[in-house]
Amino acid sequence: MDILKTKSDMQEWSKNKKNQKKTICFVPTMGYLHQGHISLMEKGKPLCDELVLSIFVNPTQFGENEDLDSYPSNIKNDLSLAKNAGVTAVFLPNKNQIYPENFQTEISLQSLPKFLCGKFRPIHFGGVALVVTKLFNIVMPDVAIFGQKDYQQLQIIRQLTLDLDFDIQIVAGDIIREKDGLAMSSRNAYLSKSQRASALSLSKSLNLAKELITKGEKKSKAVKNQLESLICTFPETHIEYICFCNPKTLEDVDIIDRQVLLALAVKVGKTRLIDNALIDP
Ligand code: PAF
């Protein structure tokens, strides 16, 4: 497994592979890898000749009061997990490689970032769009894999790929859950034992919504009220949003008469957790 720390080394590596007619699959991450990331690597491995992983905690996607400085990291463990998953190169740049002095460019999308997490994290998706654009230009992959847990991010990357004419196939990876239902996330590491129990309020809400909708409830407001009541029974929870929306545009849906995306963001203590499910009536 090659480890590349500079932009030019990574580009050189990819150009070399392309000259050899090798295809490249890319899994971008911020590190502190867990089973969710491993499933993305496993999904990507058979799709191309080469599998590239990037580890970069991207400062432009964190707001001022967010967890950039405390974001968990364990590079040694990440590299060993990557190797076991069959990664052929890891791109491990420092901040200066990605954002050198006097860096000026921003990327913004008009509509998708206005919904869900974008309402609470106003600069987040601009930062994601920017770093992913840069990573695409540096790694030059044929396929790139993003987890569905960050559903809004996935939609934004799909749109950006289309709008900016990247010749890259975007593949979605399933949400990977702990045995009890909690969606895997690097941020789960912040939870105390009691908070870990309250974190189950998210997956339990998704299950309750599925049950109500399958039984025939069509009004999103009615389902939302029940989810709010459920989440409030768990200590230390604070609901940021519960949204039923159009899975493509992310616009609110009032009447559930076709597939909807149910997306949730709940703070458990200081830790912000998200989860989602596509639900068919
Ligand atoms: O999903 C993530 O881990 C990050 O948002 C990404 C796509 C690696 C960009 O920094």
CSV table of C-alpha atoms and ligand atoms in Angstrom, one decimal:
chain,number,residue,atom,x,y,z
A,1,MET,CA,0.0,0.0,0.0
A,2,ASP,CA,1.5,3.3,-1.1
A,3,ILE,CA,1.2,6.4,1.2
A,4,LEU,CA,1.2,9.7,-0.6
A,5,LYS,CA,1.4,12.9,1.4
A,6,THR,CA,1.7,15.5,-1.3
A,7,LYS,CA,-0.7,16.6,-4.0
A,8,SER,CA,1.9,16.1,-6.7
A,9,ASP,CA,2.8,12.6,-5.5
A,10,MET,CA,-0.9,11.6,-5.5
A,11,GLN,CA,-1.5,13.0,-9.0
A,12,GLU,CA,1.7,11.4,-10.3
A,13,TRP,CA,0.6,8.0,-8.8
A,14,SER,CA,-2.9,8.3,-10.5
A,15,LYS,CA,-1.4,9.4,-13.8
A,16,ASN,CA,0.9,6.4,-13.8
A,17,LYS,CA,-2.0,4.0,-13.1
A,18,LYS,CA,-4.0,5.6,-15.9
A,19,ASN,CA,-1.1,5.2,-18.3
A,20,GLN,CA,-1.2,1.5,-17.4
A,21,LYS,CA,-4.9,1.5,-18.2
A,22,LYS,CA,-5.8,0.8,-14.6
A,23,THR,CA,-9.1,2.1,-13.2
A,24,ILE,CA,-9.3,3.9,-9.8
A,25,CYS,CA,-12.0,3.7,-7.1
A,26,PHE,CA,-11.9,6.4,-4.5
A,27,VAL,CA,-13.2,6.5,-0.9
A,28,PRO,CA,-12.7,10.0,0.7
A,29,THR,CA,-12.8,10.0,4.5
A,30,MET,CA,-11.8,12.2,7.5
A,31,GLY,CA,-10.2,9.1,9.2
A,32,TYR,CA,-11.0,7.4,12.5
A,33,LEU,CA,-12.2,4.6,10.3
A,34,HIS,CA,-15.0,2.3,11.5
A,35,GLN,CA,-17.0,-0.5,9.9
A,36,GLY,CA,-19.0,2.0,7.9
A,37,HIS,CA,-15.9,3.1,6.1
A,38,ILE,CA,-14.7,-0.5,5.7
A,39,SER,CA,-18.0,-1.4,4.0
A,40,LEU,CA,-17.3,1.5,1.5
A,41,MET,CA,-13.9,0.1,0.8
A,42,GLU,CA,-15.3,-3.4,0.4
A,43,LYS,CA,-17.9,-2.1,-2.0
A,44,GLY,CA,-15.3,-0.3,-4.0
A,45,LYS,CA,-12.6,-3.0,-4.1
A,46,PRO,CA,-14.2,-5.1,-6.9
A,47,LEU,CA,-15.3,-2.1,-8.9
A,48,CYS,CA,-11.8,-1.0,-10.1
A,49,ASP,CA,-8.2,-2.1,-10.4
A,50,GLU,CA,-7.0,0.3,-7.7
A,51,LEU,CA,-8.5,1.5,-4.5
A,52,VAL,CA,-7.5,4.9,-3.1
A,53,LEU,CA,-8.5,6.1,0.4
A,54,SER,CA,-8.0,9.7,1.5
A,55,ILE,CA,-7.8,10.8,5.1
A,56,PHE,CA,-8.1,14.5,5.6
A,57,VAL,CA,-10.0,16.4,8.3
A,58,ASN,CA,-11.2,19.2,6.1
A,59,PRO,CA,-11.3,22.5,8.0
A,60,THR,CA,-13.5,24.3,5.6
A,61,GLN,CA,-16.5,22.1,6.4
A,62,PHE,CA,-16.5,22.8,10.1
A,63,GLY,CA,-18.3,25.8,11.6
A,64,GLU,CA,-16.7,28.0,14.3
A,65,ASN,CA,-18.3,26.2,17.2
A,66,GLU,CA,-18.0,22.7,15.8
A,67,ASP,CA,-15.6,19.9,16.6
A,68,LEU,CA,-12.7,20.5,14.2
A,69,ASP,CA,-10.1,20.6,17.0
A,70,SER,CA,-11.4,17.6,18.8
A,71,TYR,CA,-12.2,15.4,15.8
A,72,PRO,CA,-11.0,11.9,16.7
A,73,SER,CA,-7.9,10.6,14.9
A,74,ASN,CA,-6.0,7.3,14.8
A,75,ILE,CA,-3.9,7.3,11.7
A,76,LYS,CA,-1.9,4.2,12.6
A,77,ASN,CA,-5.1,2.1,13.1
A,78,ASP,CA,-6.6,3.7,9.9
A,79,LEU,CA,-3.6,2.6,7.8
A,80,SER,CA,-3.8,-0.9,9.1
A,81,LEU,CA,-7.6,-1.1,8.5
A,82,ALA,CA,-7.0,0.3,5.0
A,83,LYS,CA,-4.4,-2.3,4.2
A,84,ASN,CA,-6.6,-5.1,5.3
A,85,ALA,CA,-9.4,-3.8,3.2
A,86,GLY,CA,-7.2,-4.0,0.1
A,87,VAL,CA,-6.5,-0.2,-0.3
A,88,THR,CA,-3.6,0.3,-2.8
A,89,ALA,CA,-2.9,3.9,-2.0
A,90,VAL,CA,-3.7,6.3,0.9
A,91,PHE,CA,-3.7,10.0,0.2
A,92,LEU,CA,-2.8,11.7,3.5
A,93,PRO,CA,-2.2,15.4,2.9
A,94,ASN,CA,-1.7,18.1,5.5
A,95,LYS,CA,-3.8,21.3,5.5
A,96,ASN,CA,-1.2,23.2,3.5
A,97,GLN,CA,-1.3,20.8,0.6
A,98,ILE,CA,-5.0,21.3,0.2
A,99,TYR,CA,-5.3,24.9,1.2
A,100,PRO,CA,-2.0,26.7,0.5
A,101,GLU,CA,-1.6,30.3,1.6
A,102,ASN,CA,-3.7,32.7,-0.3
A,103,PHE,CA,-6.2,30.1,-1.3
A,104,GLN,CA,-9.4,31.9,-2.5
A,105,THR,CA,-11.9,29.8,-4.2
A,106,GLU,CA,-15.3,28.8,-2.9
A,107,ILE,CA,-17.9,26.4,-4.3
A,108,SER,CA,-21.6,26.7,-3.7
A,109,LEU,CA,-24.7,25.0,-4.8
A,110,GLN,CA,-27.9,26.9,-5.1
A,111,SER,CA,-30.6,24.6,-3.6
A,112,LEU,CA,-29.6,21.3,-2.0
A,113,PRO,CA,-27.6,22.9,0.8
A,114,LYS,CA,-30.6,25.0,1.9
A,115,PHE,CA,-32.3,22.0,3.5
A,116,LEU,CA,-31.8,19.6,6.5
A,117,CYS,CA,-28.3,19.9,7.9
A,118,GLY,CA,-27.5,23.0,5.8
A,119,LYS,CA,-30.0,25.0,7.9
A,120,PHE,CA,-27.9,24.4,11.0
A,121,ARG,CA,-24.5,24.2,9.4
A,122,PRO,CA,-24.5,27.0,6.9
A,123,ILE,CA,-20.9,26.7,5.7
A,124,HIS,CA,-20.7,22.9,5.9
A,125,PHE,CA,-21.7,21.8,2.4
A,126,GLY,CA,-19.7,24.6,0.7
A,127,GLY,CA,-16.6,23.1,2.4
A,128,VAL,CA,-17.5,19.6,1.4
A,129,ALA,CA,-18.1,20.6,-2.2
A,130,LEU,CA,-14.8,22.4,-2.3
A,131,VAL,CA,-12.7,19.6,-0.8
A,132,VAL,CA,-14.4,16.9,-2.8
A,133,THR,CA,-13.8,18.9,-6.0
A,134,LYS,CA,-10.1,19.2,-5.1
A,135,LEU,CA,-9.8,15.6,-4.2
A,136,PHE,CA,-11.5,14.5,-7.5
A,137,ASN,CA,-8.9,16.7,-9.4
A,138,ILE,CA,-6.0,15.2,-7.4
A,139,VAL,CA,-7.0,11.6,-7.3
A,140,MET,CA,-8.7,11.5,-10.7
A,141,PRO,CA,-10.9,8.4,-9.9
A,142,ASP,CA,-13.2,6.6,-12.2
A,143,VAL,CA,-15.6,5.7,-9.4
A,144,ALA,CA,-16.1,7.4,-6.0
A,145,ILE,CA,-18.0,6.0,-3.0
A,146,PHE,CA,-20.0,8.0,-0.4
A,147,GLY,CA,-22.1,6.6,2.4
A,148,GLN,CA,-25.8,7.1,2.5
A,149,LYS,CA,-25.7,8.0,6.1
A,150,ASP,CA,-24.7,11.5,4.9
A,151,TYR,CA,-27.6,11.5,2.5
A,152,GLN,CA,-27.6,15.2,1.8
A,153,GLN,CA,-23.8,15.1,1.2
A,154,LEU,CA,-24.3,12.3,-1.3
A,155,GLN,CA,-27.0,14.2,-3.2
A,156,ILE,CA,-24.8,17.3,-3.3
A,157,ILE,CA,-21.8,15.3,-4.6
A,158,ARG,CA,-24.0,13.7,-7.3
A,159,GLN,CA,-25.2,17.2,-8.4
A,160,LEU,CA,-21.7,18.6,-8.3
A,161,THR,CA,-20.3,15.8,-10.4
A,162,LEU,CA,-23.0,16.4,-13.0
A,163,ASP,CA,-22.8,20.2,-12.9
A,164,LEU,CA,-18.9,20.3,-13.1
A,165,ASP,CA,-18.7,17.5,-15.7
A,166,PHE,CA,-16.6,15.1,-13.7
A,167,ASP,CA,-16.4,11.8,-15.5
A,168,ILE,CA,-16.7,9.9,-12.2
A,169,GLN,CA,-19.4,7.4,-11.3
A,170,ILE,CA,-20.8,8.1,-7.8
A,171,VAL,CA,-21.7,5.0,-5.9
A,172,ALA,CA,-23.7,5.0,-2.7
A,173,GLY,CA,-22.8,2.8,0.3
A,174,ASP,CA,-25.4,1.5,2.7
A,175,ILE,CA,-25.7,2.8,6.3
A,176,ILE,CA,-23.9,0.4,8.6
A,177,ARG,CA,-25.4,-0.1,12.0
A,178,GLU,CA,-24.3,-1.4,15.4
A,179,LYS,CA,-26.2,-4.6,16.5
A,180,ASP,CA,-28.7,-2.4,18.4
A,181,GLY,CA,-29.4,-0.1,15.5
A,182,LEU,CA,-27.1,2.9,16.1
A,183,ALA,CA,-25.7,4.1,12.7
A,184,MET,CA,-21.9,4.0,12.8
A,185,SER,CA,-20.1,7.3,12.9
A,186,SER,CA,-16.7,8.5,14.1
A,187,ARG,CA,-18.6,10.9,16.3
A,188,ASN,CA,-20.1,8.0,18.3
A,189,ALA,CA,-16.7,8.0,20.1
A,190,TYR,CA,-17.8,11.2,21.9
A,191,LEU,CA,-20.8,9.5,23.6
A,192,SER,CA,-20.8,8.5,27.3
A,193,LYS,CA,-22.4,5.3,28.3
A,194,SER,CA,-25.8,6.9,29.1
A,195,GLN,CA,-25.6,9.1,26.0
A,196,ARG,CA,-24.9,6.0,23.9
A,197,ALA,CA,-28.3,4.6,25.2
A,198,SER,CA,-30.0,7.9,24.2
A,199,ALA,CA,-28.4,7.8,20.8
A,200,LEU,CA,-30.7,4.9,20.0
A,201,SER,CA,-33.6,7.4,19.8
A,202,LEU,CA,-32.6,8.0,16.2
A,203,SER,CA,-32.8,4.5,14.8
A,204,LYS,CA,-35.9,3.8,17.0
A,205,SER,CA,-37.5,6.8,15.4
A,206,LEU,CA,-36.8,5.5,11.9
A,207,ASN,CA,-38.4,2.2,12.8
A,208,LEU,CA,-41.5,3.8,14.4
A,209,ALA,CA,-42.0,6.0,11.3
A,210,LYS,CA,-41.7,2.9,9.0
A,211,GLU,CA,-44.3,1.2,11.1
A,212,LEU,CA,-46.8,4.1,11.1
A,213,ILE,CA,-46.4,4.8,7.4
A,214,THR,CA,-46.7,1.1,6.5
A,215,LYS,CA,-49.9,1.0,8.6
A,216,GLY,CA,-51.3,3.8,6.4
A,217,GLU,CA,-50.4,7.1,8.1
A,218,LYS,CA,-49.9,9.6,5.2
A,219,LYS,CA,-49.6,12.9,7.1
A,220,SER,CA,-45.9,13.7,7.8
A,221,LYS,CA,-46.9,16.1,10.6
A,222,ALA,CA,-48.7,13.3,12.4
A,223,VAL,CA,-45.7,10.9,12.2
A,224,LYS,CA,-43.3,13.7,13.2
A,225,ASN,CA,-45.3,14.5,16.3
A,226,GLN,CA,-45.0,10.8,17.4
A,227,LEU,CA,-41.3,10.8,16.7
A,228,GLU,CA,-40.8,14.0,18.7
A,229,SER,CA,-42.6,12.4,21.7
A,230,LEU,CA,-40.5,9.2,21.4
A,231,ILE,CA,-37.1,11.1,21.2
A,232,CYS,CA,-38.1,13.3,24.2
A,233,THR,CA,-38.3,10.2,26.4
A,234,PHE,CA,-34.5,9.7,26.0
A,235,PRO,CA,-32.4,11.8,28.4
A,236,GLU,CA,-30.0,14.5,27.1
A,237,THR,CA,-31.6,14.6,23.6
A,238,HIS,CA,-32.3,17.8,21.7
A,239,ILE,CA,-34.0,17.5,18.3
A,240,GLU,CA,-32.4,19.7,15.6
A,241,TYR,CA,-34.7,18.5,12.9
A,242,ILE,CA,-37.1,15.7,11.8
A,243,CYS,CA,-37.8,16.1,8.1
A,244,PHE,CA,-39.8,14.1,5.6
A,245,CYS,CA,-38.6,15.2,2.2
A,246,ASN,CA,-38.3,14.4,-1.5
A,247,PRO,CA,-35.3,12.1,-1.9
A,248,LYS,CA,-34.1,14.0,-4.9
A,249,THR,CA,-34.7,17.7,-4.2
A,250,LEU,CA,-34.8,17.4,-0.4
A,251,GLU,CA,-37.9,19.7,-0.4
A,252,ASP,CA,-40.4,19.1,2.4
A,253,VAL,CA,-43.2,16.5,1.8
A,254,ASP,CA,-46.5,17.0,3.7
A,255,ILE,CA,-48.4,13.9,2.3
A,256,ILE,CA,-46.5,10.7,2.1
A,257,ASP,CA,-47.9,9.1,-1.1
A,258,ARG,CA,-44.6,7.9,-2.6
A,259,GLN,CA,-41.1,7.1,-1.4
A,260,VAL,CA,-39.9,9.8,1.1
A,261,LEU,CA,-36.6,10.4,2.8
A,262,LEU,CA,-36.9,10.7,6.6
A,263,ALA,CA,-33.9,12.5,7.9
A,264,LEU,CA,-33.1,13.3,11.5
A,265,ALA,CA,-30.5,15.3,13.4
A,266,VAL,CA,-30.5,15.0,17.2
A,267,LYS,CA,-28.0,16.3,19.6
A,268,VAL,CA,-27.2,13.9,22.4
A,269,GLY,CA,-25.4,15.9,25.0
A,270,LYS,CA,-23.0,17.9,22.8
A,271,THR,CA,-22.7,15.3,20.1
A,272,ARG,CA,-24.7,15.9,17.0
A,273,LEU,CA,-26.0,12.7,15.4
A,274,ILE,CA,-27.8,12.2,12.1
A,275,ASP,CA,-29.6,9.2,10.5
A,276,ASN,CA,-32.0,8.7,7.7
A,277,ALA,CA,-34.1,6.1,5.9
A,278,LEU,CA,-35.9,6.0,2.5
A,279,ILE,CA,-39.5,4.9,3.3
A,280,ASP,CA,-42.1,3.6,0.9
A,281,PRO,CA,-45.8,4.0,1.9
B,1,PAF,O1,-18.1,12.3,4.7
B,1,PAF,C1,-16.9,12.7,5.0
B,1,PAF,O2,-16.2,12.0,5.7
B,1,PAF,C2,-16.5,14.0,4.5
B,1,PAF,O3,-17.5,15.0,4.5
B,1,PAF,C3,-15.7,14.0,3.1
B,1,PAF,C4,-16.6,13.5,2.0
B,1,PAF,C5,-14.5,13.1,3.3
B,1,PAF,C6,-15.2,15.4,2.8
B,1,PAF,O4,-14.4,15.9,3.7
